[in-house]
mmCIF file with all atom_site columns, C-alpha atoms in Angstrom:
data_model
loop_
_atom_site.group_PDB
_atom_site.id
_atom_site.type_symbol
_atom_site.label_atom_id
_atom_site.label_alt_id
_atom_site.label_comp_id
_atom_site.label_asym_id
_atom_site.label_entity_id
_atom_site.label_seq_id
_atom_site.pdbx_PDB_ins_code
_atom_site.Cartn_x
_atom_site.Cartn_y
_atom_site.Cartn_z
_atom_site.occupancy
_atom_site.B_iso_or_equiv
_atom_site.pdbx_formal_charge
_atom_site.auth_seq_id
_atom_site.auth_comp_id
_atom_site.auth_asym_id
_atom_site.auth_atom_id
_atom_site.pdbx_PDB_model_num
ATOM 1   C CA . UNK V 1 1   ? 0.000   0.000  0.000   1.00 73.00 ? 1   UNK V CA 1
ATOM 2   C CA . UNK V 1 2   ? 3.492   2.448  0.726   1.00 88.00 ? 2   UNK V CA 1
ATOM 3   C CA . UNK V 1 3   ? 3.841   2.310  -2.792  1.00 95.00 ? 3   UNK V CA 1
ATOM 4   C CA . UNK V 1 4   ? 0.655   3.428  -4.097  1.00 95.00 ? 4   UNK V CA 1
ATOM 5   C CA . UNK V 1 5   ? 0.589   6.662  -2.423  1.00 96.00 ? 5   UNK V CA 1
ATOM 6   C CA . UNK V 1 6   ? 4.855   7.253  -3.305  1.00 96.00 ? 6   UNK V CA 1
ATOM 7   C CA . UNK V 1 7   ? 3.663   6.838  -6.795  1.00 96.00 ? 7   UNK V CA 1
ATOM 8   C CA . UNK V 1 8   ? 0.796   9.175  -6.057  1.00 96.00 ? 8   UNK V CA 1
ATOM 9   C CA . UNK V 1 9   ? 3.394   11.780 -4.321  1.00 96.00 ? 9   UNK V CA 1
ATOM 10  C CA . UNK V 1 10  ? 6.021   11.413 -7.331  1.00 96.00 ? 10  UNK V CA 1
ATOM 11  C CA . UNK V 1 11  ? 2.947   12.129 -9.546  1.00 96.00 ? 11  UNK V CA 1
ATOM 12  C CA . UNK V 1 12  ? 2.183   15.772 -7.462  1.00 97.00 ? 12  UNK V CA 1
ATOM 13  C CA . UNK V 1 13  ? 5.877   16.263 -7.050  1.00 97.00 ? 13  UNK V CA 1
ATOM 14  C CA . UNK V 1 14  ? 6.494   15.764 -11.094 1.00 97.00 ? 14  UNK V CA 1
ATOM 15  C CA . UNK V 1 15  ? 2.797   17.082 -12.476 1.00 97.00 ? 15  UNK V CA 1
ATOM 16  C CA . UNK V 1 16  ? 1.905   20.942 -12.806 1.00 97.00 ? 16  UNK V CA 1
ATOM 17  C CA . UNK V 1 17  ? -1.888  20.892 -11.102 1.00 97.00 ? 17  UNK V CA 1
ATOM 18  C CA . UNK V 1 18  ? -4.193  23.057 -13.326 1.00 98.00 ? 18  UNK V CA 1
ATOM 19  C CA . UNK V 1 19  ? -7.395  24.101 -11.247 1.00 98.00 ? 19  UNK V CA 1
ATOM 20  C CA . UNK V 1 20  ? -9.456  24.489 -14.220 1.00 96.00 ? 20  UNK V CA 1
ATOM 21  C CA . UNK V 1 21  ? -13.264 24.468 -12.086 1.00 96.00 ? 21  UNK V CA 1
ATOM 22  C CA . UNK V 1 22  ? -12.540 27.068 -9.507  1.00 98.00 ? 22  UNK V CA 1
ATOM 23  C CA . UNK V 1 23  ? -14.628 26.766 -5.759  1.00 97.00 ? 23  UNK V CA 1
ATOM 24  C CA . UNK V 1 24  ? -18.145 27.925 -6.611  1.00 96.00 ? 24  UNK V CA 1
ATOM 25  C CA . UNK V 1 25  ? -17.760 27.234 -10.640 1.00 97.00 ? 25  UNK V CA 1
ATOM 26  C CA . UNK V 1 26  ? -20.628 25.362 -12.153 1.00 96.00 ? 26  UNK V CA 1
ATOM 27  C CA . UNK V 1 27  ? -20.052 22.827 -14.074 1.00 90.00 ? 27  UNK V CA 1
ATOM 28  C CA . UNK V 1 28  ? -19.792 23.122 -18.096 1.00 89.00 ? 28  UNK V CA 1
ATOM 29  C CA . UNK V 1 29  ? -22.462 20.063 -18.825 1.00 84.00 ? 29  UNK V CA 1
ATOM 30  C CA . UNK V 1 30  ? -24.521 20.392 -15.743 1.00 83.00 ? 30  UNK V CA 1
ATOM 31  C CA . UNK V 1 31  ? -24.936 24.380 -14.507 1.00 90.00 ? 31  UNK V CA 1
ATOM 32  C CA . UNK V 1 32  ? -27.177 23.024 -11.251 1.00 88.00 ? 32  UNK V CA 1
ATOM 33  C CA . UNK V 1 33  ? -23.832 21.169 -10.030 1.00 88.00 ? 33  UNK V CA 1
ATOM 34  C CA . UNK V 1 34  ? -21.518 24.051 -7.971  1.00 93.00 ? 34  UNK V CA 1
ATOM 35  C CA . UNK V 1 35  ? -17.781 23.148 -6.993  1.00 95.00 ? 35  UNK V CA 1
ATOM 36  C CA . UNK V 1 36  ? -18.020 22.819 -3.511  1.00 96.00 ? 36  UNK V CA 1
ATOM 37  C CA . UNK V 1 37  ? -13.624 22.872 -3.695  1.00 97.00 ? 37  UNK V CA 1
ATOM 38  C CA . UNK V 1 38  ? -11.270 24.098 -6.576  1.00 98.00 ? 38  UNK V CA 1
ATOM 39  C CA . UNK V 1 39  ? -10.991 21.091 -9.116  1.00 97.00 ? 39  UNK V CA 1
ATOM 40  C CA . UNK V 1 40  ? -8.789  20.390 -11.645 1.00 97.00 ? 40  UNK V CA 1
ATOM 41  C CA . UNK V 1 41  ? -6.465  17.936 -12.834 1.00 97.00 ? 41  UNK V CA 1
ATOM 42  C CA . UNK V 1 42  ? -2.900  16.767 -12.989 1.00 98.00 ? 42  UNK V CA 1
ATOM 43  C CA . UNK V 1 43  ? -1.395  18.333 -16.418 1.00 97.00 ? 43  UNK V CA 1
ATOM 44  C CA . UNK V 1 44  ? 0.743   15.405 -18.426 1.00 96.00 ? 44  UNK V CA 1
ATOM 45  C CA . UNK V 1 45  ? -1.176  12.483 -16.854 1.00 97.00 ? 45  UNK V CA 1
ATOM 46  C CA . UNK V 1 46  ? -4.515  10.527 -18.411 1.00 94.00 ? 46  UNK V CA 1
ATOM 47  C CA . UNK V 1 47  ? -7.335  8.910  -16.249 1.00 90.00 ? 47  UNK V CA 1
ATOM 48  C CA . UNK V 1 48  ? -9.931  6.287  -17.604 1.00 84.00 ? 48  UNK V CA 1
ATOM 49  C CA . UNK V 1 49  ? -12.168 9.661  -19.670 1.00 84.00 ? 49  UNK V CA 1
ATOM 50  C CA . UNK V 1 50  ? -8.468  10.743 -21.100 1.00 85.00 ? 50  UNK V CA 1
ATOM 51  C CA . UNK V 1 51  ? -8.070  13.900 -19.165 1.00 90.00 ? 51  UNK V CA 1
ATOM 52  C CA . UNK V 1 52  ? -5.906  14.273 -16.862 1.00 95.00 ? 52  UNK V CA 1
ATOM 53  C CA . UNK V 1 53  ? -6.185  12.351 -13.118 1.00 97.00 ? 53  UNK V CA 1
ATOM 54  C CA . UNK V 1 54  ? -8.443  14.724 -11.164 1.00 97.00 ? 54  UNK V CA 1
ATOM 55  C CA . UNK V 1 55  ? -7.671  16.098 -8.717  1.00 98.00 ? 55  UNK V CA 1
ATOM 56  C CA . UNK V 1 56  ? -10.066 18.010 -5.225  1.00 98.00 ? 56  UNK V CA 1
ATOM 57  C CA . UNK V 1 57  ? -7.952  21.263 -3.787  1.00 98.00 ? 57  UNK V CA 1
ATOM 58  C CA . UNK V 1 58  ? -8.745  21.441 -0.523  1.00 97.00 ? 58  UNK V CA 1
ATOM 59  C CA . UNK V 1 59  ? -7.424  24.558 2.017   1.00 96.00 ? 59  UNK V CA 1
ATOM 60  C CA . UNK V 1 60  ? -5.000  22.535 3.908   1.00 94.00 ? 60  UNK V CA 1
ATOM 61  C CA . UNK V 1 61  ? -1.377  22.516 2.234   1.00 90.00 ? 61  UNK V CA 1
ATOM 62  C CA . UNK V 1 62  ? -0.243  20.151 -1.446  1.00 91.00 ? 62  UNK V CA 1
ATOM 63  C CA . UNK V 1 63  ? -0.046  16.960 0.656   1.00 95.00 ? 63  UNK V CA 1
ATOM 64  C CA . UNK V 1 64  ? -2.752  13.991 -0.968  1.00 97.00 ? 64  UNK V CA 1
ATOM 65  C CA . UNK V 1 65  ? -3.599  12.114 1.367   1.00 93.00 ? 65  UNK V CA 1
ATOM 66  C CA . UNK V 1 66  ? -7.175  10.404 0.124   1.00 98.00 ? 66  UNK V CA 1
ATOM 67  C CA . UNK V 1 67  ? -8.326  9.312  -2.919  1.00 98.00 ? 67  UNK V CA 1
ATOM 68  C CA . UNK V 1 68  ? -11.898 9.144  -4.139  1.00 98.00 ? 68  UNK V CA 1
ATOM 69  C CA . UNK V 1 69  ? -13.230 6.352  -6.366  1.00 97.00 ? 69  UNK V CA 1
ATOM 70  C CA . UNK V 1 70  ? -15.934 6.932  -8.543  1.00 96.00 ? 70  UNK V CA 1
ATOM 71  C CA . UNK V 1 71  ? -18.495 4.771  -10.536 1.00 95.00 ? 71  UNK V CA 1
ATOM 72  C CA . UNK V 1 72  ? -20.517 7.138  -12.790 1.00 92.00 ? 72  UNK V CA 1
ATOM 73  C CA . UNK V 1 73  ? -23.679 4.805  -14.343 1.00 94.00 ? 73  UNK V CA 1
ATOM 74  C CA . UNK V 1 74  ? -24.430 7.578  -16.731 1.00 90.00 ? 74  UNK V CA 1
ATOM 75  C CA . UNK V 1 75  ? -21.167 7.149  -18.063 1.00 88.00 ? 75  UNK V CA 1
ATOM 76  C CA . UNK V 1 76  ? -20.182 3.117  -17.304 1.00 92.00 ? 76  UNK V CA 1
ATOM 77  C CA . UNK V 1 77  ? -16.974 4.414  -16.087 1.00 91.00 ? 77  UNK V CA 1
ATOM 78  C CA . UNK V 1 78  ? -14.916 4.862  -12.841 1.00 93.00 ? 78  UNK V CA 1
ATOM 79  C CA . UNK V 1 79  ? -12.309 7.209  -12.063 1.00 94.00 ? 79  UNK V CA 1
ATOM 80  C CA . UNK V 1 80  ? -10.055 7.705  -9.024  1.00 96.00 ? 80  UNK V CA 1
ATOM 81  C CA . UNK V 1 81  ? -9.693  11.143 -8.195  1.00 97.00 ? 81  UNK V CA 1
ATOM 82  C CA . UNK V 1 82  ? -6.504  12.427 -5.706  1.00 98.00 ? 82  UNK V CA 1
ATOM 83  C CA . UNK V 1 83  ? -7.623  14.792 -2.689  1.00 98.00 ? 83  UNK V CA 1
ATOM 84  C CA . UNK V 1 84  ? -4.786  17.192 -1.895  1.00 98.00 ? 84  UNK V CA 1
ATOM 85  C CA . UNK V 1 85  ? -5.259  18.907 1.061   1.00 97.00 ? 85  UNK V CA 1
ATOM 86  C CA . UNK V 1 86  ? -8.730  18.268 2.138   1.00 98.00 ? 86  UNK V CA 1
ATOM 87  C CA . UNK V 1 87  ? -9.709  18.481 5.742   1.00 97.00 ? 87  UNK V CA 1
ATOM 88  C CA . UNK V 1 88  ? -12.128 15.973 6.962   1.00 97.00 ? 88  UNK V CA 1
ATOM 89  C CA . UNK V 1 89  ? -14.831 18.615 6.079   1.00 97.00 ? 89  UNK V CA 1
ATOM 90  C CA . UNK V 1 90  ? -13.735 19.196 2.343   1.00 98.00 ? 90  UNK V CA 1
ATOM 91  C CA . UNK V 1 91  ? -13.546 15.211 1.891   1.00 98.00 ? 91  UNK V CA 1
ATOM 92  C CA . UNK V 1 92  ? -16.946 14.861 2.563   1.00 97.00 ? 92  UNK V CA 1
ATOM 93  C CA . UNK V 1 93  ? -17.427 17.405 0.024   1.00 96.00 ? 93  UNK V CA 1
ATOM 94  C CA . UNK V 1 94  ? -16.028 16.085 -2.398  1.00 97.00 ? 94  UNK V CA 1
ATOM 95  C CA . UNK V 1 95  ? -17.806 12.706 -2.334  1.00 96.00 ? 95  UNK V CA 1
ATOM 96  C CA . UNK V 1 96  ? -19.953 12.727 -4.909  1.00 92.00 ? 96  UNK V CA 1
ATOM 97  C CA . UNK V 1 97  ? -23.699 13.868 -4.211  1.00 83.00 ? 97  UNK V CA 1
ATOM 98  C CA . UNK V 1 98  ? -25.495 13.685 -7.578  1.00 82.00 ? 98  UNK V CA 1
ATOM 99  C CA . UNK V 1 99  ? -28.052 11.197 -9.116  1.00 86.00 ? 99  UNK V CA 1
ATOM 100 C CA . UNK V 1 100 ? -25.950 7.971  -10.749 1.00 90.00 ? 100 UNK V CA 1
ATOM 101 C CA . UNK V 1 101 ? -23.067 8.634  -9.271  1.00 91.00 ? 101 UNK V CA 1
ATOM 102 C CA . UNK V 1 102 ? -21.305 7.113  -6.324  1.00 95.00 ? 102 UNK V CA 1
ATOM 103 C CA . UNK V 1 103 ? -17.979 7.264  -4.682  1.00 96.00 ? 103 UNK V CA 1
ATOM 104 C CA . UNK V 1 104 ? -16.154 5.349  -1.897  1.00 97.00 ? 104 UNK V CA 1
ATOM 105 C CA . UNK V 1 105 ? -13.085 7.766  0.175   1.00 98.00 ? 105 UNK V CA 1
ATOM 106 C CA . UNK V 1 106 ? -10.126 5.587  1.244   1.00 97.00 ? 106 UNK V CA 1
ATOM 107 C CA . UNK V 1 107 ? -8.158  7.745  3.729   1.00 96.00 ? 107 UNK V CA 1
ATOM 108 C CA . UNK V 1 108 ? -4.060  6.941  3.584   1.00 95.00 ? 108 UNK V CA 1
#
C-alpha cells in the first residue's frame, strides 16, 4: 500500500496541477452542479475519460492524502480522483452527491 501513495506523491511532485473548475464554478455540462472545492487535474497524466487524473484542492497545504473512487452509471466508467489537502470537512465534500453517481473515500 506504501507504494501506491509514493507513486501518487512522485505524480504531485512531477505534475503541474491546473485548477481548471474554480470553488463555486458550475459545471460546463450540468450548470445546477456548484464546486463545492477548486478542481482540476494533474497536467501530463490521463485517467480512464483521457483527461488528466483529477484532482479536489482542498485549504490545507499540497499533501494527498485520500483518494476518491468513482463509478458514474451515466457514463459506465470509474475514475479515481486524488484529494490534496482536504480536511475531513472538504472530503466529505467532495464525495460525490449527484443522481448515478457514487464514490467510496479511502483515507491513507
Amino acid at each position: 500500500m506504501n507504494d501506491f501513495w509514493q507513486a501518487i506523491d512522485q505524480l504531485t511532485a512531477e505534475c503541474e496541477l491546473v485548477i481548471d473548475r474554480p470553488k463555486g464554478s458550475r459545471h460546463p455540462k450540468y450548470p445546477d452542479y456548484v464546486y463545492p472545492l477548486d478542481y482540476g487535474y494533474l497536467k501530463g497524466t490521463s485517467a480512464m475519460d483521457g483527461s488528466g487524473i483529477d484532482v479536489w484542492k482542498g485549504s490545507n497545504g499540497e499533501h494527498v492524502d485520500a483518494v476518491i473512487c468513482t463509478i458514474d452509471l451515466l457514463k459506465k466508467d470509474s475514475e479515481i480522483k486524488l484529494l490534496m489537502g482536504c480536511t475531513e470537512q472538504e472530503k466529505q465534500l467532495a464525495l460525490p452527491n449527484v443522481p448515478n453517481m457514487n464514490g467510496i473515500l479511502v483515507r491513507r
